[in-house]
Amino acid sequence: MHFTELIDIVKGRRKALKVSQETLAALSGVGLRTLKEFESGKGNPTLLTLQKLADVLGLELCLKLKNVSHIK
Amino acid sequence: MHFTELIDIVKGRRKALKVSQETLAALSGVGLRTLKEFESGKGNPTLLTLQKLADVLGLELCLKLKNVSHIK
DNA sequence: TACAATTGCGCTTTTAATTGCACTTTTTGT
DNA sequence: ACAAAAAGTGCAATTAAAAGCGCAATTGTA
């Protein structure tokens, strides 16, 4: 999952919940500026920052084995 | 997925591949010190750092909707 | 079109991640 | 038990994330 996909998921989920960046920032404890930078693709957030956002959005960050053998 | 779980997955995968921290650091382009701190639970890596490690280890970082309704 | 809400960006400061080096501790293998 | 390899830690420098403020640009809506 690429960087842009992560961004799209966060942004998409936020939109789905009809929450503004300002509100999400306040709820998550992440600075508004940090959230803006992340969503606009300018940032390289720390794991903690991403976790804070994910928590509020009902998202889960995970790390799993990539399926290398694409027998499709 | 908690912070410690992410660490365990990285560490476990590295061990499974029989790769030392030094080698993984070199292969991934992440500083040895950074990797050491992360694996020992002292760090808060950036997304980029985690991605570099995940790439080399054949792991994938993902963000998905949490299953809220635990009807179990 | 005009207005309001939302988002993006420049500027700045503070805080913390990244990194290397050297050393100690722990683990592993013979 | 011993030696070698691997992993953890203190120190210090560099870099970059986090954060607030204000304003410009964009988007949505009446």
XYZ file of N, CA and C (backbone and C1' of nucleotides) in Angstrom:
852
model
N 0.837 -1.200 0.000
C 0.000 0.000 0.000
C 0.871 1.249 0.000
N 0.730 2.017 -1.052
C 1.571 3.193 -1.213
C 1.127 4.358 -0.338
N 2.033 5.310 -0.305
C 1.806 6.497 0.493
C 0.500 7.190 0.112
N 0.316 7.362 -1.179
C -0.889 8.059 -1.665
C -2.171 7.325 -1.301
N -2.083 6.006 -1.253
C -3.274 5.237 -0.892
C -3.642 5.472 0.568
N -2.620 5.540 1.400
C -2.864 5.787 2.822
C -3.548 7.140 2.986
N -3.047 8.099 2.251
C -3.626 9.438 2.309
C -5.088 9.409 1.870
N -5.323 8.736 0.758
C -6.693 8.672 0.227
C -7.654 7.998 1.199
N -7.147 6.993 1.897
C -8.012 6.300 2.854
C -8.367 7.213 4.012
N -7.387 7.924 4.505
C -7.646 8.851 5.610
C -8.599 9.951 5.156
N -8.283 10.534 4.029
C -9.109 11.627 3.526
C -10.524 11.140 3.214
N -10.593 9.980 2.559
C -11.892 9.419 2.201
C -12.735 9.104 3.412
N -12.100 8.554 4.400
C -12.831 8.199 5.616
C -13.317 9.450 6.338
N -12.477 10.461 6.341
C -12.848 11.721 6.985
C -14.059 12.326 6.277
N -14.005 12.318 4.958
C -15.110 12.860 4.169
C -16.378 12.061 4.414
N -16.219 10.749 4.473
C -17.374 9.873 4.692
C -18.053 10.192 6.017
N -17.246 10.585 6.968
C -17.789 10.923 8.280
C -18.231 12.389 8.345
N -18.023 13.091 7.228
C -18.407 14.501 7.131
C -17.752 15.340 8.227
N -16.470 15.122 8.362
C -15.712 15.839 9.375
C -14.685 16.720 8.674
N -14.538 17.936 9.153
C -13.549 18.833 8.554
C -12.164 18.524 9.116
N -11.146 19.013 8.433
C -9.780 18.807 8.915
C -9.653 19.386 10.319
N -10.263 20.541 10.483
C -10.175 21.223 11.773
C -10.746 20.364 12.901
N -11.882 19.760 12.636
C -12.503 18.908 13.653
C -11.674 17.654 13.924
N -11.226 17.033 12.843
C -10.426 15.816 13.012
C -9.143 16.117 13.780
N -8.561 17.249 13.460
C -7.336 17.648 14.160
C -7.604 17.781 15.656
N -8.696 18.453 15.967
C -9.043 18.654 17.371
C -9.334 17.334 18.077
N -10.090 16.479 17.416
C -10.475 15.205 18.027
C -9.298 14.255 18.222
N -8.386 14.302 17.286
C -7.264 13.352 17.326
C -6.073 13.846 18.135
N -6.037 15.153 18.341
C -4.893 15.701 19.057
C -3.713 15.976 18.144
N -3.960 15.862 16.856
C -2.930 16.160 15.865
C -3.096 17.613 15.448
N -2.008 18.299 15.288
C -2.085 19.686 14.873
C -2.740 19.844 13.518
N -3.522 20.912 13.372
C -4.228 21.143 12.110
C -3.235 21.208 10.962
N -2.135 21.873 11.201
C -1.126 22.034 10.172
C -0.552 20.685 9.723
N -0.338 19.834 10.687
C 0.197 18.498 10.394
C -0.774 17.691 9.549
N -2.049 17.773 9.912
C -3.068 17.051 9.146
C -3.172 17.590 7.726
N -3.144 18.902 7.614
C -3.224 19.529 6.290
C -2.073 19.064 5.409
N -0.892 19.075 5.972
C 0.281 18.652 5.204
C 0.170 17.191 4.790
N -0.276 16.376 5.696
C -0.407 14.955 5.378
C -1.405 14.733 4.248
N -2.594 15.314 4.398
C -3.637 15.099 3.394
C -3.293 15.689 2.035
N -2.464 16.715 2.056
C -2.102 17.308 0.766
C -0.842 16.659 0.181
N -0.425 15.578 0.832
C 0.696 14.814 0.295
C 2.066 15.418 0.514
N 2.132 16.395 1.387
C 3.406 17.069 1.627
C 4.152 16.539 2.851
N 3.517 15.672 3.556
C 4.090 15.272 4.840
C 4.666 13.875 4.909
N 5.381 13.638 5.948
C 5.921 12.318 6.267
C 5.688 12.113 7.757
N 4.441 11.829 8.091
C 4.065 11.786 9.512
C 4.748 10.661 10.276
N 4.813 10.818 11.560
C 5.332 9.737 12.397
C 4.212 8.722 12.591
N 4.607 7.544 13.029
C 3.648 6.476 13.269
C 2.601 6.922 14.287
N 3.058 7.643 15.281
C 2.156 8.115 16.329
C 1.087 9.044 15.763
N 1.488 9.923 14.893
C 0.538 10.845 14.267
C -0.508 10.069 13.473
N -0.040 9.109 12.689
C -0.973 8.322 11.885
C -1.916 7.510 12.763
N -1.395 7.003 13.853
C -2.222 6.216 14.766
C -3.308 7.060 15.404
N -2.957 8.284 15.763
C -3.943 9.180 16.365
C -5.096 9.430 15.411
N -4.758 9.672 14.150
C -5.783 9.924 13.142
C -6.615 8.665 12.912
N -5.926 7.535 12.772
C -6.618 6.268 12.525
C -7.598 5.951 13.648
N -7.183 6.167 14.862
C -8.033 5.885 16.019
C -9.370 6.603 15.913
N -9.299 7.908 15.690
C -10.518 8.710 15.630
C -11.391 8.329 14.438
N -10.752 7.937 13.356
C -11.496 7.611 12.136
C -12.001 6.170 12.108
N -11.668 5.410 13.132
C -12.099 4.011 13.160
C -11.325 3.183 12.168
N -10.084 3.575 11.934
C -9.235 2.836 11.004
C -8.162 2.092 11.792
N -7.668 1.053 11.171
C -6.621 0.277 11.821
C -5.396 0.182 10.945
N -4.268 0.473 11.561
C -3.003 0.381 10.851
C -2.483 -1.035 11.012
N -2.081 -1.651 9.919
C -1.554 -3.000 10.048
C -0.367 -3.244 9.131
N 0.330 -4.302 9.455
C 1.549 -4.652 8.744
C 1.491 -6.151 8.525
N 1.414 -6.554 7.266
C 1.311 -7.994 7.037
C 2.169 -8.453 5.873
N 2.344 -9.728 5.833
C 3.151 -10.328 4.791
C 2.554 -10.043 3.415
N 3.404 -9.587 2.540
C 2.959 -9.306 1.191
C 2.782 -10.629 0.464
N 1.732 -10.725 -0.325
C 1.511 -11.954 -1.089
C 2.306 -11.858 -2.381
N 3.421 -12.551 -2.386
C 4.330 -12.447 -3.519
C 3.868 -13.240 -4.728
N 3.332 -14.430 -4.464
C 2.922 -15.287 -5.591
C 1.530 -14.912 -6.082
N 1.527 -14.081 -7.111
C 0.253 -13.634 -7.665
C -0.227 -14.600 -8.731
N -0.725 -15.746 -8.304
C -1.236 -16.736 -9.245
C -2.665 -16.378 -9.597
N -2.778 -15.464 -10.525
C -4.127 -15.024 -10.892
C -4.371 -15.237 -12.372
N -4.169 -2.471 15.478
C -2.826 -3.037 15.690
C -1.943 -2.038 16.434
N -1.507 -2.453 17.607
C -0.736 -1.562 18.460
C 0.713 -1.438 18.019
N 1.332 -0.460 18.621
C 2.722 -0.162 18.328
C 3.610 -1.385 18.527
N 3.426 -2.033 19.652
C 4.266 -3.189 19.969
C 4.076 -4.337 18.976
N 2.877 -4.437 18.443
C 2.621 -5.507 17.476
C 3.380 -5.245 16.184
N 3.406 -3.971 15.798
C 4.131 -3.601 14.588
C 5.613 -3.935 14.752
N 6.115 -3.625 15.922
C 7.515 -3.920 16.213
C 7.771 -5.424 16.123
N 6.898 -6.183 16.766
C 7.076 -7.639 16.768
C 7.036 -8.228 15.367
N 6.198 -7.644 14.536
C 6.105 -8.169 13.173
C 7.385 -7.893 12.398
N 7.891 -6.699 12.548
C 9.145 -6.362 11.866
C 10.281 -7.234 12.384
N 10.384 -7.299 13.699
C 11.460 -8.083 14.300
C 11.328 -9.563 13.937
N 10.115 -10.054 14.038
C 9.867 -11.458 13.734
C 10.186 -11.801 12.293
N 9.795 -10.919 11.420
C 10.050 -11.159 10.000
C 11.550 -11.114 9.712
N 12.229 -10.202 10.348
C 13.676 -10.097 10.155
C 14.364 -11.367 10.646
N 13.936 -11.836 11.788
C 14.506 -13.064 12.341
C 14.229 -14.252 11.421
N 13.006 -14.293 10.924
C 12.618 -15.386 10.036
C 13.501 -15.421 8.794
N 13.915 -14.266 8.366
C 14.780 -14.182 7.185
C 16.263 -14.318 7.569
N 16.497 -14.469 8.859
C 17.863 -14.624 9.377
C 18.773 -13.479 8.954
N 18.236 -12.293 9.141
C 18.966 -11.082 8.773
C 19.266 -10.289 10.041
N 20.463 -9.776 10.145
C 20.824 -8.984 11.325
C 20.325 -7.554 11.163
N 20.259 -6.828 12.254
C 19.835 -5.424 12.200
C 20.753 -4.663 11.247
N 22.017 -4.964 11.344
C 23.004 -4.281 10.513
C 22.726 -4.481 9.025
N 22.411 -5.705 8.672
C 22.123 -6.015 7.267
C 20.828 -5.369 6.809
N 19.806 -5.479 7.644
C 18.527 -4.875 7.280
C 18.658 -3.361 7.122
N 19.423 -2.774 8.024
C 19.637 -1.331 7.939
C 20.282 -0.973 6.608
N 21.306 -1.727 6.256
C 22.018 -1.467 5.001
C 21.110 -1.662 3.792
N 20.352 -2.744 3.803
C 19.493 -3.056 2.658
C 18.351 -2.057 2.486
N 17.855 -1.587 3.604
C 16.681 -0.714 3.542
C 17.022 0.762 3.402
N 18.266 1.096 3.755
C 18.639 2.498 3.678
C 18.263 3.261 4.940
N 17.828 2.507 5.941
C 17.496 3.123 7.224
C 18.736 3.049 8.113
N 18.978 4.070 8.853
C 20.147 4.083 9.722
C 20.075 2.970 10.752
N 21.226 2.394 11.048
C 21.267 1.285 12.003
C 20.714 1.713 13.351
N 21.081 2.917 13.754
C 20.613 3.424 15.028
C 19.094 3.554 15.068
N 18.535 3.989 13.991
C 17.082 4.147 13.884
C 16.376 2.795 14.010
N 16.927 1.814 13.324
C 16.349 0.470 13.393
C 16.454 -0.101 14.804
N 17.597 0.085 15.415
C 17.800 -0.411 16.773
C 16.783 0.210 17.726
N 16.603 1.498 17.611
C 15.654 2.179 18.484
C 14.225 1.705 18.247
N 13.889 1.531 16.998
C 12.537 1.068 16.687
C 12.292 -0.324 17.274
N 13.205 -1.240 16.998
C 13.005 -2.619 17.462
C 13.038 -2.746 18.979
N 13.733 -1.832 19.621
C 13.779 -1.915 21.084
C 12.654 -1.099 21.727
N 11.738 -0.636 20.889
C 10.561 0.062 21.409
C 10.795 1.487 21.856
N 11.917 2.043 21.461
C 12.233 3.389 21.901
C 11.884 4.460 20.862
N 11.470 4.028 19.721
C 11.318 4.995 18.635
C 9.900 5.305 18.215
N 9.780 6.318 17.443
C 8.517 6.712 16.822
C 8.841 7.052 15.380
N 9.050 6.014 14.578
C 9.546 6.221 13.213
C 8.563 6.965 12.324
N 9.088 7.562 11.295
C 8.214 8.190 10.313
C 7.676 7.090 9.407
N 6.633 7.445 8.690
C 6.022 6.489 7.783
C 7.039 6.021 6.745
N 7.862 6.931 6.300
C 8.865 6.599 5.294
C 9.848 5.556 5.813
N 10.274 5.724 7.040
C 11.200 4.762 7.650
C 10.565 3.376 7.715
N 9.320 3.335 8.164
C 8.630 2.055 8.277
C 8.443 1.415 6.907
N 8.163 2.230 5.919
C 7.959 1.710 4.566
C 9.237 1.109 4.013
N 10.346 1.777 4.272
C 11.627 1.263 3.794
C 11.910 -0.118 4.368
N 11.636 -0.268 5.652
C 11.858 -1.556 6.312
C 10.892 -2.602 5.765
N 9.633 -2.220 5.662
C 8.606 -3.136 5.185
C 8.936 -3.635 3.783
N 9.390 -2.741 2.941
C 9.721 -3.108 1.560
C 10.722 -4.249 1.514
N 11.816 -4.068 2.230
C 12.881 -5.071 2.221
C 12.421 -6.388 2.838
N 11.554 -6.295 3.824
C 11.099 -7.497 4.533
C 9.928 -8.191 3.841
N 9.455 -7.605 2.767
C 8.316 -8.208 2.075
C 7.036 -8.032 2.857
N 6.975 -6.939 3.591
C 5.776 -6.644 4.369
C 5.026 -5.488 3.736
N 3.747 -5.441 4.019
C 2.929 -4.370 3.476
C 2.222 -3.607 4.580
N 2.332 -2.306 4.512
C 1.665 -1.452 5.475
C 0.276 -1.151 4.933
N -0.722 -1.322 5.769
C -2.065 -1.026 5.285
C -2.916 -0.353 6.348
N -3.982 0.240 5.881
C -4.884 1.008 6.726
C -6.286 0.634 6.313
N -7.003 0.005 7.214
C -8.348 -0.414 6.837
C -9.370 -0.149 7.931
N -10.614 -0.213 7.515
C -11.704 0.037 8.432
C -11.699 -0.980 9.568
N -11.805 -0.476 10.770
C -11.843 -1.347 11.930
C -13.230 -1.965 12.014
N -13.281 -3.210 12.387
C -14.576 -3.855 12.541
C -15.107 -3.531 13.933
N -16.043 -2.604 13.960
C -16.547 -2.118 15.237
C -17.537 -3.054 15.902
N -18.402 -3.640 15.081
C -19.437 -4.508 15.652
C -18.895 -5.906 15.909
N -18.456 -6.109 17.142
C -17.897 -7.407 17.502
C -18.996 -8.348 17.984
N -19.780 -8.864 17.040
C -20.862 -9.786 17.396
C -20.262 -11.180 17.513
N -19.711 -11.427 18.673
C -19.051 -12.721 18.845
C -19.658 -13.445 20.044
P -19.315 35.067 -11.951
O -19.966 36.543 -11.905
C -21.432 36.581 -12.102
C -22.096 36.880 -10.774
C -21.119 37.273 -9.660
O -21.702 38.338 -8.890
C -22.403 35.406 -8.958
P -20.757 39.276 -8.037
O -21.153 38.870 -6.544
C -22.532 38.820 -6.174
C -22.666 38.077 -4.860
C -21.565 38.392 -3.839
O -22.157 38.559 -2.549
C -21.647 36.059 -4.207
P -21.216 39.124 -1.345
O -21.442 38.045 -0.192
C -22.651 37.305 -0.130
C -22.428 36.007 0.627
C -21.368 36.096 1.727
O -21.917 35.609 2.942
C -20.924 34.243 0.298
P -20.993 35.622 4.284
O -20.710 34.066 4.456
C -21.779 33.120 4.293
C -21.251 31.717 4.517
C -20.266 31.603 5.680
O -20.522 30.406 6.394
C -19.188 30.934 3.675
P -19.714 30.044 7.699
O -18.987 28.693 7.282
C -19.717 27.710 6.546
C -18.761 26.738 5.887
C -17.665 26.182 6.814
O -17.675 24.767 6.726
C -16.715 27.044 4.822
P -16.728 23.873 7.649
O -15.547 23.459 6.664
C -15.879 23.048 5.333
C -14.632 23.055 4.474
C -13.393 22.441 5.123
O -13.045 21.273 4.397
C -12.879 24.424 3.941
P -11.860 20.333 4.905
O -10.647 20.838 4.001
C -10.830 20.976 2.599
C -9.680 21.726 1.972
C -8.278 21.223 2.353
O -7.565 20.917 1.168
C -8.397 23.577 2.492
P -6.085 20.264 1.249
O -5.179 21.527 0.880
C -5.299 22.133 -0.398
C -4.293 23.266 -0.542
C -2.850 22.891 -0.202
O -1.989 23.474 -1.179
C -3.518 24.734 1.109
P -0.455 23.042 -1.216
O 0.257 24.350 -0.646
C 0.024 25.601 -1.273
C 0.636 26.723 -0.455
C 2.062 26.443 0.033
O 2.862 27.586 -0.223
C 0.722 27.156 1.826
P 4.458 27.384 -0.398
O 5.015 28.671 0.355
C 4.495 29.972 0.032
C 4.811 30.956 1.141
C 6.205 30.811 1.744
O 6.775 32.107 1.946
C 4.578 30.575 3.457
P 8.295 32.219 2.414
O 8.121 32.422 3.998
C 7.254 33.456 4.490
C 7.239 33.432 6.012
C 8.580 33.065 6.643
O 8.985 34.051 7.582
C 6.825 31.773 7.591
P 10.503 33.957 8.176
O 10.244 33.256 9.598
C 9.311 33.830 10.520
C 9.049 32.880 11.683
C 10.314 32.274 12.289
O 10.551 32.821 13.595
C 8.558 30.657 12.045
P 11.879 32.360 14.396
O 11.268 31.301 15.441
C 10.055 31.619 16.130
C 9.635 30.460 17.024
C 10.762 29.825 17.838
O 10.343 29.637 19.187
C 9.723 28.166 16.494
P 11.341 29.004 20.270
O 10.790 27.515 20.363
C 9.381 27.302 20.507
C 9.072 25.819 20.417
C 9.960 24.920 21.295
O 9.141 23.992 21.968
C 9.975 24.151 19.069
P 9.799 23.103 23.175
O 9.670 21.631 22.575
C 8.474 21.267 21.878
C 8.750 20.101 20.962
C 9.548 18.964 21.622
O 8.748 17.797 21.588
C 10.388 19.481 19.455
P 9.324 16.462 22.345
O 9.769 15.608 21.078
C 8.899 15.507 19.956
C 9.626 14.892 18.786
C 10.405 13.617 19.135
O 10.195 12.694 18.090
C 11.825 15.134 18.060
P 10.520 11.173 18.292
O 11.029 10.757 16.834
C 10.273 11.159 15.699
C 11.159 11.178 14.472
C 11.953 9.890 14.234
O 11.951 9.592 12.847
C 13.443 11.712 14.456
P 12.604 8.244 12.330
O 14.077 8.675 11.897
C 14.242 9.751 10.991
C 15.708 9.970 10.690
C 16.544 8.685 10.572
O 17.223 8.675 9.322
C 17.578 10.265 12.013
P 17.972 7.373 8.849
O 19.469 7.592 9.367
C 20.176 8.776 8.988
C 21.430 8.962 9.805
C 22.233 7.678 10.083
O 23.256 7.549 9.125
C 22.195 9.204 11.943
P 24.224 6.276 9.179
O 25.428 6.769 10.091
C 26.032 8.035 9.838
C 27.132 8.312 10.846
C 28.062 7.127 11.123
O 29.413 7.583 11.150
C 27.094 7.898 13.147
P 30.618 6.524 11.205
O 31.065 6.587 12.733
C 31.319 7.852 13.342
C 31.623 7.672 14.820
C 32.390 6.395 15.147
O 33.510 6.692 15.963
C 30.471 6.604 16.531
P 34.654 5.562 16.201
O 34.452 5.254 17.749
C 34.180 6.328 18.652
C 33.639 5.767 19.952
C 34.329 4.481 20.409
O 34.638 4.555 21.793
C 32.003 4.161 20.342
P 35.552 3.414 22.511
O 34.515 2.750 23.535
C 33.759 3.593 24.406
C 32.593 2.821 25.002
C 32.967 1.448 25.562
O 32.653 1.391 26.947
C 31.013 1.324 24.210
P 32.995 0.049 27.791
O 31.546 -0.564 28.026
C 30.493 0.289 28.517
C 29.189 -0.491 28.566
C 29.296 -1.842 29.269
O 28.201 -1.980 30.161
C 28.419 -2.131 27.091
P 28.063 -3.236 31.138
O 26.932 -4.103 30.414
C 25.706 -3.479 30.060
C 24.885 -4.404 29.169
C 24.730 -5.834 29.703
O 23.355 -6.139 29.746
C 25.393 -5.859 27.431
P 22.853 -7.471 30.488
O 22.403 -8.372 29.253
C 21.648 -7.782 28.206
C 21.672 -8.656 26.966
C 21.434 -10.146 27.242
O 20.303 -10.550 26.506
C 23.251 -9.828 25.749
P 19.708 -12.052 26.732
O 20.129 -12.753 25.350
C 19.972 -12.033 24.130
C 20.724 -12.722 23.015
C 20.521 -14.235 22.957
O 20.079 -14.577 21.658
C 22.831 -13.689 22.824
P 19.659 -16.106 21.349
O 20.936 -16.625 20.536
C 21.486 -15.801 19.515
C 22.722 -16.469 18.938
C 22.627 -17.992 18.840
O 23.031 -18.410 17.543
C 24.602 -17.374 19.982
P 22.838 -19.929 17.121
O 24.319 -20.455 16.904
C 25.302 -19.582 16.317
C 26.693 -20.163 16.521
C 26.764 -21.688 16.418
O 27.974 -22.053 15.771
C 27.559 -21.008 18.525
P 28.166 -23.539 15.213
O 29.633 -23.944 15.740
C 30.647 -22.949 15.827
C 31.673 -23.349 16.872
C 31.950 -24.856 16.924
O 33.346 -25.102 16.913
C 31.491 -24.023 19.082
P 31.404 -21.208 32.946
O 32.226 -22.469 32.315
C 33.595 -22.737 32.541
C 34.419 -22.336 31.327
C 34.699 -20.841 31.208
O 36.058 -20.681 30.753
C 33.542 -21.563 29.264
P 36.727 -19.249 30.662
O 36.795 -18.986 29.095
C 37.091 -20.067 28.202
C 36.893 -19.634 26.751
C 37.121 -18.141 26.484
O 38.041 -18.003 25.423
C 35.000 -18.820 25.625
P 38.554 -16.535 24.999
O 37.836 -16.374 23.579
C 37.930 -17.435 22.618
C 37.019 -17.129 21.439
C 37.151 -15.704 20.905
O 37.199 -15.742 19.484
C 34.889 -16.119 21.528
P 37.321 -14.406 18.647
O 35.865 -14.324 18.005
C 35.298 -15.506 17.403
C 33.867 -15.220 16.971
C 33.685 -13.895 16.234
O 32.821 -14.107 15.122
C 32.240 -13.972 18.102
P 32.567 -12.937 14.053
O 30.998 -12.697 14.221
C 30.130 -13.828 14.303
C 28.793 -13.404 14.892
C 28.188 -12.158 14.245
O 26.871 -12.485 13.811
C 28.182 -11.959 16.618
P 26.024 -11.456 12.922
O 24.992 -10.879 13.989
C 24.316 -11.799 14.850
C 23.695 -11.046 16.007
C 22.914 -9.793 15.606
O 21.571 -9.972 16.002
C 24.327 -9.380 17.482
P 20.474 -8.872 15.653
O 20.355 -8.072 17.029
C 20.089 -8.809 18.229
C 20.221 -7.891 19.430
C 19.437 -6.579 19.335
O 18.671 -6.421 20.528
C 21.674 -6.155 19.966
P 17.659 -5.202 20.640
O 18.413 -4.231 21.658
C 18.553 -4.635 23.022
C 19.417 -3.651 23.777
C 18.868 -2.226 23.871
O 18.929 -1.799 25.228
C 21.100 -2.190 23.112
P 18.360 -0.388 25.657
O 19.666 0.539 25.718
C 20.679 0.274 26.698
C 21.694 1.407 26.699
C 21.101 2.821 26.667
O 21.814 3.635 27.576
C 22.656 2.579 24.936
P 21.133 4.956 28.149
O 22.329 5.994 27.991
C 23.585 5.735 28.636
C 24.631 6.701 28.131
C 24.168 8.151 28.013
O 25.200 9.023 28.482
C 24.943 7.375 25.898
P 25.002 10.599 28.553
O 25.682 11.059 27.186
C 27.014 10.627 26.873
C 27.469 11.229 25.554
C 26.962 12.646 25.286
O 28.048 13.478 24.917
C 26.527 11.252 23.424
P 27.850 15.071 24.885
O 27.708 15.312 23.313
C 28.693 14.780 22.426
C 28.297 15.045 20.987
C 27.647 16.404 20.733
O 28.210 16.989 19.569
C 26.275 14.694 19.890
P 27.838 18.499 19.174
O 27.340 18.294 17.672
C 28.147 17.538 16.768
C 27.375 17.280 15.478
C 26.695 18.521 14.893
O 26.932 18.585 13.494
C 25.074 16.805 15.286
P 26.391 19.845 12.659
O 25.195 19.163 11.851
C 25.416 17.898 11.218
C 24.102 17.359 10.693
C 23.250 18.391 9.932
O 22.941 17.865 8.647
C 21.942 17.270 11.574
P 22.155 18.792 7.593
O 20.691 18.151 7.667
C 20.569 16.731 7.716
C 19.163 16.356 8.103
C 18.076 17.134 7.339
O 17.253 16.191 6.673
C 17.626 17.085 9.686
P 16.121 16.773 5.660
O 14.813 16.540 6.543
C 14.657 15.305 7.231
C 13.509 15.412 8.206
C 12.248 16.069 7.635
O 11.135 15.363 8.116
C 12.875 17.168 9.591
P 9.740 15.484 7.420
O 8.741 15.251 8.645
C 8.996 14.186 9.548
C 8.415 14.520 10.921
C 6.943 14.936 10.905
O 6.295 14.365 12.024
C 8.250 16.664 11.843
P 4.725 14.575 12.220
O 4.648 15.799 13.230
C 5.236 15.689 14.518
C 4.872 16.902 15.355
C 3.419 17.366 15.212
O 2.866 17.607 16.510
C 4.909 19.150 14.740
P 1.328 17.939 16.599
O 1.273 19.522 16.600
C 1.995 20.225 17.616
C 2.049 21.698 17.286
C 0.729 22.287 16.782
O 0.064 22.936 17.859
C 2.652 23.146 15.623
P -1.353 23.600 17.535
O -1.002 25.124 17.241
C -0.131 25.823 18.128
C 0.101 27.237 17.635
C -1.163 27.976 17.165
O -1.137 29.322 17.655
C 0.452 27.964 15.436
P -2.402 30.269 17.482
O -2.015 31.201 16.249
C -0.777 31.929 16.286
C -0.617 32.723 15.000
C -1.928 33.268 14.430
O -1.825 34.661 14.207
C -0.694 32.108 12.760
P -3.115 35.539 13.865
O -2.870 35.921 12.336
C -1.565 36.249 11.879
C -1.529 36.144 10.373
C -2.792 36.663 9.675
O -2.424 37.529 8.603
C -2.281 34.476 8.936
P -3.550 38.417 7.854
O -3.499 37.819 6.371
C -2.237 37.683 5.713
C -2.344 36.717 4.545
C -3.517 37.018 3.590
O -3.043 36.935 2.259
C -3.571 34.764 4.255
P -3.875 37.554 1.031
O -3.787 36.387 -0.040
C -2.530 35.759 -0.294
C -2.760 34.401 -0.938
C -3.754 34.433 -2.105
O -3.283 33.586 -3.141
C -4.517 32.927 -0.432
P -3.977 33.570 -4.564
O -4.671 32.133 -4.559
C -3.877 30.989 -4.286
C -4.779 29.774 -4.139
C -5.836 29.642 -5.235
O -5.799 28.307 -5.735
C -6.850 29.501 -3.098
P -6.691 27.918 -7.025
O -7.728 26.877 -6.397
C -7.302 25.994 -5.361
C -8.502 25.458 -4.606
C -9.685 25.065 -5.498
O -9.879 23.659 -5.393
C -10.391 26.247 -3.557
P -10.954 22.940 -6.376
O -12.210 22.800 -5.389
C -11.999 22.348 -4.055
C -13.287 22.491 -3.254
C -14.547 22.100 -4.031
O -15.286 21.155 -3.277
C -14.832 24.211 -2.992
P -16.553 20.416 -3.981
O -17.757 21.050 -3.151
C -17.650 21.170 -1.735
C -18.779 22.031 -1.189
C -20.156 21.761 -1.830
O -21.143 21.796 -0.819
C -19.599 24.044 -2.036
P -22.589 21.193 -1.112
O -23.503 22.485 -0.831
C -23.158 23.372 0.245
C -23.915 24.689 0.102
C -25.286 24.563 -0.592
O -26.227 25.356 0.113
C -24.016 26.202 -1.675
P -27.762 25.052 -0.064
O -28.404 26.516 -0.008
C -27.925 27.462 0.966
C -28.064 28.886 0.408
C -29.443 29.195 -0.200
O -29.822 30.519 0.156
C -27.748 29.539 -1.816
